[in-house]
Amino acid sequence: MERILVIGSSGQIGSELVLELRKIYGNNNVFATDIKNPTEELKNSGPFQILDVLNYQNLLHFLVRHNITQVYNLAAVLSGNAEKIPLQAWDINMKALMNTLMAARKSDAKKLFWPSSIAVFGPTTPRQNTPQLTVMEPNTVYGISKLAGERWGEYFFNRYGVDFRSVRYPGLISYKTEPGGGTTDYAVEIFFDAVKKECYQSFLSENTALPMMFMDDAIKNTIKLMETDPSKLSVRSSYNMAGISFTPKELADEIKIHKPNFKISYKPDFRQAIADSWPASIEDSIAQKDWGLETAFDIKKMTKVMLEEIEKKINNRKY
Ligand code: AKB
């Protein structure tokens, strides 16, 4: 029987991943933890505890006490925020990972998921259809920490048998919990502003293409990777995951189909330089071949669901 710990369960990925894992493995077998309070839905559906992953002893104790077999460690300072507090972000991102790797090695929680990102690539990487294996010279704090994390994950797999698994997430788009401090956040903010105000000021320029993915696809594929027979996994650093690539202008045009009065303006800030250093599109055939990565949402389907669900959310709040 699997007993699963999700670290960072109150964040954008965690708040949806926990609910999906509880459907599969049973409410009481999926432990949600964070340093922030969870959503009501998450709190009411199973165990939640405040846990700081930066405290190694508390983490190890938790794993042993609850007989944990799998860990998803989602705690991270994202790209935009990391540029504001470089040394602190490096410290948090690396310590959160190293504590989990060491605790996995010392306990029965040998299976570990840790998210990497398209941020591992840099300005010298080929920007279109970026392959799995290529030049990797990230120039952001977040990207450097993700690349270092991938190398440590693979090292702990080879050296200590920790069953480390990872994907390089593109920007993730969801309506339940908003992201915080990322460069791809515009692609979530735009939907909330489109519903509330029918206008949006983008912090990225109109033709900045980036890989993105709807949260349902991200969650489904993350769990699929974790359920794959270990012998099928040829990559123990992190798998490319392409999603869908589009620019702010292309997304705005899609929103206008549903909201003809919607207006977008552009005022690039410091996150433009980060976006310019990342790939515009990614190639993910190795993940497709090894563990069956597949997605269901294109820009049209995603836009429709995002607008409908945010309308519902805002209307429910009013009454
Ligand atoms: C960010 O923008 O920092 C993240 C990411 C692409 O990893 N969404």
Coordinates of C-alpha atoms and ligand atoms in Angstrom, one line a residue:
M1 CA 0.0 0.0 0.0
E2 CA 1.4 3.4 -1.0
R3 CA 1.6 6.2 1.6
I4 CA 2.3 9.5 0.0
L5 CA 3.6 12.8 1.3
V6 CA 3.1 16.0 -0.7
I7 CA 5.4 18.9 0.3
G8 CA 4.1 22.3 -0.8
S9 CA 0.5 21.2 -0.9
S10 CA -1.0 24.7 -0.7
G11 CA 0.7 25.9 -3.9
Q12 CA -0.5 26.0 -7.5
I13 CA 0.4 22.3 -8.3
G14 CA 0.1 20.9 -4.8
S15 CA -3.5 22.0 -4.2
E16 CA -4.7 20.0 -7.3
L17 CA -2.2 17.1 -7.1
V18 CA -3.2 16.2 -3.6
L19 CA -6.9 15.9 -4.5
E20 CA -6.1 13.7 -7.6
L21 CA -3.8 11.5 -5.6
R22 CA -6.5 11.1 -2.9
K23 CA -8.9 9.8 -5.5
I24 CA -6.5 7.1 -6.6
Y25 CA -4.8 6.1 -3.3
G26 CA -7.5 7.0 -0.7
N27 CA -7.9 10.1 1.3
N28 CA -6.0 8.9 4.4
N29 CA -3.0 7.7 2.4
V30 CA -2.1 11.1 1.0
F31 CA -0.6 13.5 3.5
A32 CA -0.6 17.2 2.6
T33 CA 2.0 19.5 4.1
D34 CA 3.1 23.1 3.7
I35 CA 4.2 26.1 5.6
K36 CA 1.0 27.9 4.5
N37 CA -2.6 26.9 5.2
P38 CA -4.3 24.8 2.6
T39 CA -7.6 25.4 0.7
E40 CA -10.8 24.3 2.5
E41 CA -11.3 21.5 -0.1
L42 CA -7.9 20.1 0.7
K43 CA -8.2 20.4 4.4
N44 CA -11.6 18.7 4.5
S45 CA -10.6 15.8 2.3
G46 CA -7.7 14.3 4.3
P47 CA -4.7 14.8 6.6
F48 CA -2.9 18.2 6.5
Q49 CA 0.0 19.3 8.7
I50 CA 2.3 22.4 8.8
L51 CA 5.8 21.1 7.9
D52 CA 8.9 23.0 7.0
V53 CA 10.9 21.0 4.6
L54 CA 14.0 23.1 5.5
N55 CA 14.0 21.3 8.9
Y56 CA 15.6 17.9 8.0
Q57 CA 15.0 16.2 11.3
N58 CA 11.2 17.0 11.3
L59 CA 11.0 15.8 7.7
L60 CA 12.7 12.5 8.4
H61 CA 10.6 12.0 11.5
F62 CA 7.4 12.6 9.5
L63 CA 8.4 10.0 6.8
V64 CA 9.2 7.4 9.4
R65 CA 6.2 8.0 11.7
H66 CA 3.7 7.9 8.8
N67 CA 5.4 5.0 6.9
I68 CA 5.7 7.2 3.8
T69 CA 6.6 5.3 0.6
Q70 CA 6.5 8.2 -2.0
V71 CA 7.2 11.9 -1.7
Y72 CA 6.3 14.8 -4.1
N73 CA 8.4 17.8 -3.1
L74 CA 6.9 20.9 -4.8
A75 CA 8.4 23.6 -2.5
A76 CA 10.3 26.2 -4.5
V77 CA 10.9 30.0 -5.0
L78 CA 9.9 30.6 -8.7
S79 CA 11.9 32.5 -11.3
G80 CA 10.7 36.1 -10.9
N81 CA 10.8 36.0 -7.1
A82 CA 14.2 34.3 -7.1
E83 CA 15.7 37.2 -9.0
K84 CA 14.7 39.5 -6.1
I85 CA 16.3 37.4 -3.4
P86 CA 19.0 35.4 -5.2
L87 CA 21.0 33.9 -2.3
Q88 CA 17.9 33.2 -0.2
A89 CA 16.2 31.6 -3.2
W90 CA 19.2 29.4 -4.0
D91 CA 19.4 28.4 -0.3
I92 CA 15.7 27.5 -0.1
N93 CA 15.4 25.7 -3.4
M94 CA 18.6 23.6 -2.9
K95 CA 18.0 22.9 0.8
A96 CA 14.4 21.8 0.2
L97 CA 15.6 19.3 -2.4
M98 CA 18.7 18.0 -0.6
N99 CA 16.8 17.4 2.6
T100 CA 14.2 15.3 0.7
L101 CA 16.9 13.4 -1.1
M102 CA 18.8 12.6 2.1
A103 CA 15.6 11.7 4.0
A104 CA 14.5 9.4 1.1
R105 CA 17.9 7.7 1.3
K106 CA 17.5 7.1 5.0
S107 CA 13.9 6.0 5.1
D108 CA 11.4 3.8 3.1
A109 CA 10.2 6.8 1.1
K110 CA 12.5 5.9 -1.8
K111 CA 10.2 7.1 -4.6
L112 CA 10.6 10.9 -5.1
F113 CA 9.1 13.4 -7.5
W114 CA 10.7 16.8 -7.8
P115 CA 9.7 19.3 -10.4
S116 CA 12.3 20.8 -12.7
S117 CA 11.4 23.5 -15.3
I118 CA 12.1 24.8 -18.8
A119 CA 14.2 27.3 -16.8
V120 CA 17.1 24.8 -16.9
F121 CA 17.7 26.0 -20.5
G122 CA 19.5 29.3 -21.2
P123 CA 20.3 31.9 -23.9
T124 CA 22.7 29.5 -25.7
T125 CA 20.2 26.7 -25.9
P126 CA 18.4 26.2 -29.3
R127 CA 15.1 28.0 -28.8
Q128 CA 12.8 26.1 -31.1
N129 CA 11.9 22.4 -30.4
T130 CA 14.5 22.3 -27.7
P131 CA 15.7 18.7 -27.4
Q132 CA 16.1 16.6 -24.2
L133 CA 19.9 16.7 -24.5
T134 CA 21.3 20.1 -25.5
V135 CA 23.4 23.0 -24.3
M136 CA 22.3 24.1 -20.8
E137 CA 23.6 27.3 -19.5
P138 CA 20.8 28.9 -17.5
N139 CA 21.4 32.5 -16.4
T140 CA 18.7 32.9 -13.7
V141 CA 18.9 31.8 -10.1
Y142 CA 15.9 29.6 -10.4
G143 CA 17.2 28.0 -13.6
I144 CA 20.6 27.4 -12.0
S145 CA 19.0 25.8 -8.9
K146 CA 16.8 23.6 -11.1
L147 CA 19.7 22.4 -13.2
A148 CA 21.8 21.7 -10.1
G149 CA 18.8 19.8 -8.7
E150 CA 18.5 17.6 -11.7
R151 CA 22.1 16.6 -11.4
W152 CA 21.7 15.8 -7.7
G153 CA 18.6 13.8 -8.3
E154 CA 20.4 11.6 -10.9
Y155 CA 23.4 11.3 -8.6
F156 CA 21.2 10.0 -5.7
F157 CA 19.5 7.6 -8.1
N158 CA 22.9 6.2 -9.3
R159 CA 24.7 6.3 -6.0
Y160 CA 22.1 5.5 -3.3
G161 CA 19.2 4.0 -5.2
V162 CA 16.7 6.8 -4.5
D163 CA 14.0 6.4 -7.2
F164 CA 14.2 10.0 -8.3
R165 CA 11.7 11.1 -11.1
S166 CA 11.2 14.5 -12.6
V167 CA 9.7 16.6 -15.5
R168 CA 10.7 20.0 -16.8
Y169 CA 7.4 21.7 -16.4
P170 CA 6.5 24.4 -18.8
G171 CA 4.3 27.3 -17.5
L172 CA 1.3 25.8 -15.7
I173 CA -2.2 27.3 -16.2
S174 CA -4.9 26.7 -13.7
Y175 CA -8.0 28.4 -12.3
K176 CA -8.0 26.8 -8.7
T177 CA -4.9 28.2 -7.1
E178 CA -3.0 31.1 -8.7
P179 CA 0.8 30.8 -9.1
G180 CA 3.2 33.2 -7.4
G181 CA 6.3 34.8 -8.6
G182 CA 6.9 33.0 -11.9
T183 CA 7.6 34.4 -15.4
T184 CA 4.8 32.4 -17.0
D185 CA 2.2 33.8 -14.5
Y186 CA 0.9 36.2 -17.1
A187 CA -0.9 33.3 -18.8
V188 CA -3.0 32.8 -15.6
E189 CA -3.4 36.5 -14.6
I190 CA -4.7 37.3 -18.1
F191 CA -7.8 35.0 -17.6
F192 CA -8.7 36.4 -14.2
D193 CA -8.4 40.0 -15.5
A194 CA -10.3 39.1 -18.7
V195 CA -13.3 37.9 -16.6
K196 CA -13.1 40.7 -13.9
K197 CA -12.1 43.8 -16.0
E198 CA -12.1 42.8 -19.7
C199 CA -8.5 44.1 -20.0
Y200 CA -5.0 43.0 -19.1
Q201 CA -1.5 44.6 -19.1
S202 CA 1.1 41.9 -19.9
F203 CA 4.5 42.0 -18.3
L204 CA 5.9 40.1 -21.4
S205 CA 6.0 41.6 -24.9
E206 CA 3.4 40.5 -27.4
N207 CA 5.6 38.1 -29.4
T208 CA 7.2 36.2 -26.5
A209 CA 6.5 32.6 -27.2
L210 CA 6.8 30.2 -24.2
P211 CA 5.8 26.5 -23.6
M212 CA 2.7 26.2 -21.3
M213 CA 0.5 23.4 -20.1
F214 CA -3.0 23.2 -18.6
M215 CA -2.9 21.9 -15.1
D216 CA -5.1 18.8 -15.8
D217 CA -2.5 17.6 -18.3
A218 CA 0.3 18.4 -15.9
I219 CA -1.2 16.4 -13.0
K220 CA -2.2 13.5 -15.1
N221 CA 1.3 13.2 -16.6
T222 CA 3.1 13.7 -13.3
I223 CA 1.1 10.8 -11.7
K224 CA 1.7 8.7 -14.9
L225 CA 5.4 9.2 -14.6
M226 CA 5.3 8.1 -10.9
E227 CA 3.3 5.0 -11.8
T228 CA 5.6 3.9 -14.6
D229 CA 7.7 0.7 -14.1
P230 CA 11.2 1.9 -13.1
S231 CA 12.9 -0.2 -15.8
K232 CA 11.2 1.9 -18.5
L233 CA 12.7 5.2 -17.4
S234 CA 15.8 6.1 -19.4
V235 CA 16.1 9.6 -17.9
R236 CA 16.9 10.1 -14.2
S237 CA 17.6 13.7 -14.4
S238 CA 14.4 15.3 -15.7
Y239 CA 12.1 14.7 -18.8
N240 CA 11.3 17.5 -21.3
M241 CA 7.5 18.1 -21.3
A242 CA 6.4 20.3 -24.2
G243 CA 2.8 21.3 -23.7
I244 CA 1.6 24.1 -26.0
S245 CA 3.6 27.1 -27.1
F246 CA 2.0 30.5 -27.7
T247 CA 2.6 34.2 -27.3
P248 CA 0.6 36.7 -25.1
K249 CA -0.9 38.1 -28.4
E250 CA -2.0 34.6 -29.5
L251 CA -3.6 34.0 -26.1
A252 CA -5.3 37.4 -26.1
D253 CA -6.7 36.7 -29.6
E254 CA -8.1 33.4 -28.3
I255 CA -9.7 35.1 -25.3
K256 CA -11.3 37.7 -27.7
I257 CA -13.2 34.9 -29.4
H258 CA -15.2 34.5 -26.1
K259 CA -14.9 38.1 -24.9
P260 CA -14.9 40.4 -28.0
N261 CA -14.4 43.5 -25.8
F262 CA -11.2 42.2 -24.2
K263 CA -8.2 44.5 -24.6
I264 CA -4.5 43.8 -24.0
S265 CA -1.6 46.2 -23.6
Y266 CA 2.1 45.4 -23.1
K267 CA 4.5 46.8 -20.5
P268 CA 7.5 44.3 -20.3
D269 CA 9.3 44.3 -16.9
F270 CA 12.4 42.4 -15.6
R271 CA 10.7 39.1 -16.4
Q272 CA 11.1 39.8 -20.1
A273 CA 14.8 39.0 -19.9
I274 CA 14.1 35.8 -18.1
A275 CA 11.5 34.7 -20.8
D276 CA 13.9 35.7 -23.6
S277 CA 16.5 33.2 -22.2
W278 CA 14.0 30.3 -22.2
P279 CA 12.9 28.1 -25.1
A280 CA 9.9 29.1 -27.3
S281 CA 9.0 25.4 -27.8
I282 CA 10.2 22.0 -26.4
E283 CA 10.6 18.5 -27.9
D284 CA 9.4 15.7 -25.7
S285 CA 9.5 12.4 -27.7
I286 CA 11.6 10.6 -25.1
A287 CA 8.9 11.1 -22.4
Q288 CA 6.3 10.0 -24.9
K289 CA 8.3 6.8 -25.7
D290 CA 9.4 5.9 -22.1
W291 CA 6.2 6.5 -20.1
G292 CA 3.5 7.6 -22.5
L293 CA 3.3 11.4 -22.0
E294 CA 0.2 12.7 -23.7
T295 CA -1.9 15.9 -23.4
A296 CA -5.5 16.6 -24.1
F297 CA -5.7 20.4 -24.0
D298 CA -4.7 22.8 -26.8
I299 CA -5.0 26.6 -26.5
K300 CA -8.7 26.6 -27.6
K301 CA -9.9 24.0 -25.2
M302 CA -7.8 25.5 -22.3
T303 CA -9.1 29.0 -23.0
K304 CA -12.7 27.9 -22.9
V305 CA -12.4 26.0 -19.7
M306 CA -10.4 28.7 -18.0
L307 CA -12.9 31.4 -18.8
E308 CA -15.9 29.3 -17.8
E309 CA -14.4 28.1 -14.5
I310 CA -13.2 31.6 -13.5
E311 CA -16.7 33.1 -14.3
K312 CA -18.2 30.4 -12.0
K313 CA -15.7 31.1 -9.3
I314 CA -16.3 34.8 -9.3
N315 CA -20.1 34.5 -9.5
N316 CA -20.2 32.1 -6.6
R317 CA -18.2 34.5 -4.5
K318 CA -20.7 37.3 -5.2
Y319 CA -23.8 35.4 -4.0
Ligands
AKB1 C1 8.2 30.1 -13.6 O1 7.7 30.9 -14.5 O2 9.1 30.5 -12.8 C2 7.6 28.7 -13.6 C3 8.4 27.8 -14.4 C4 8.3 27.9 -15.9 O3 9.1 27.0 -13.9 N1 6.3 28.7 -14.0

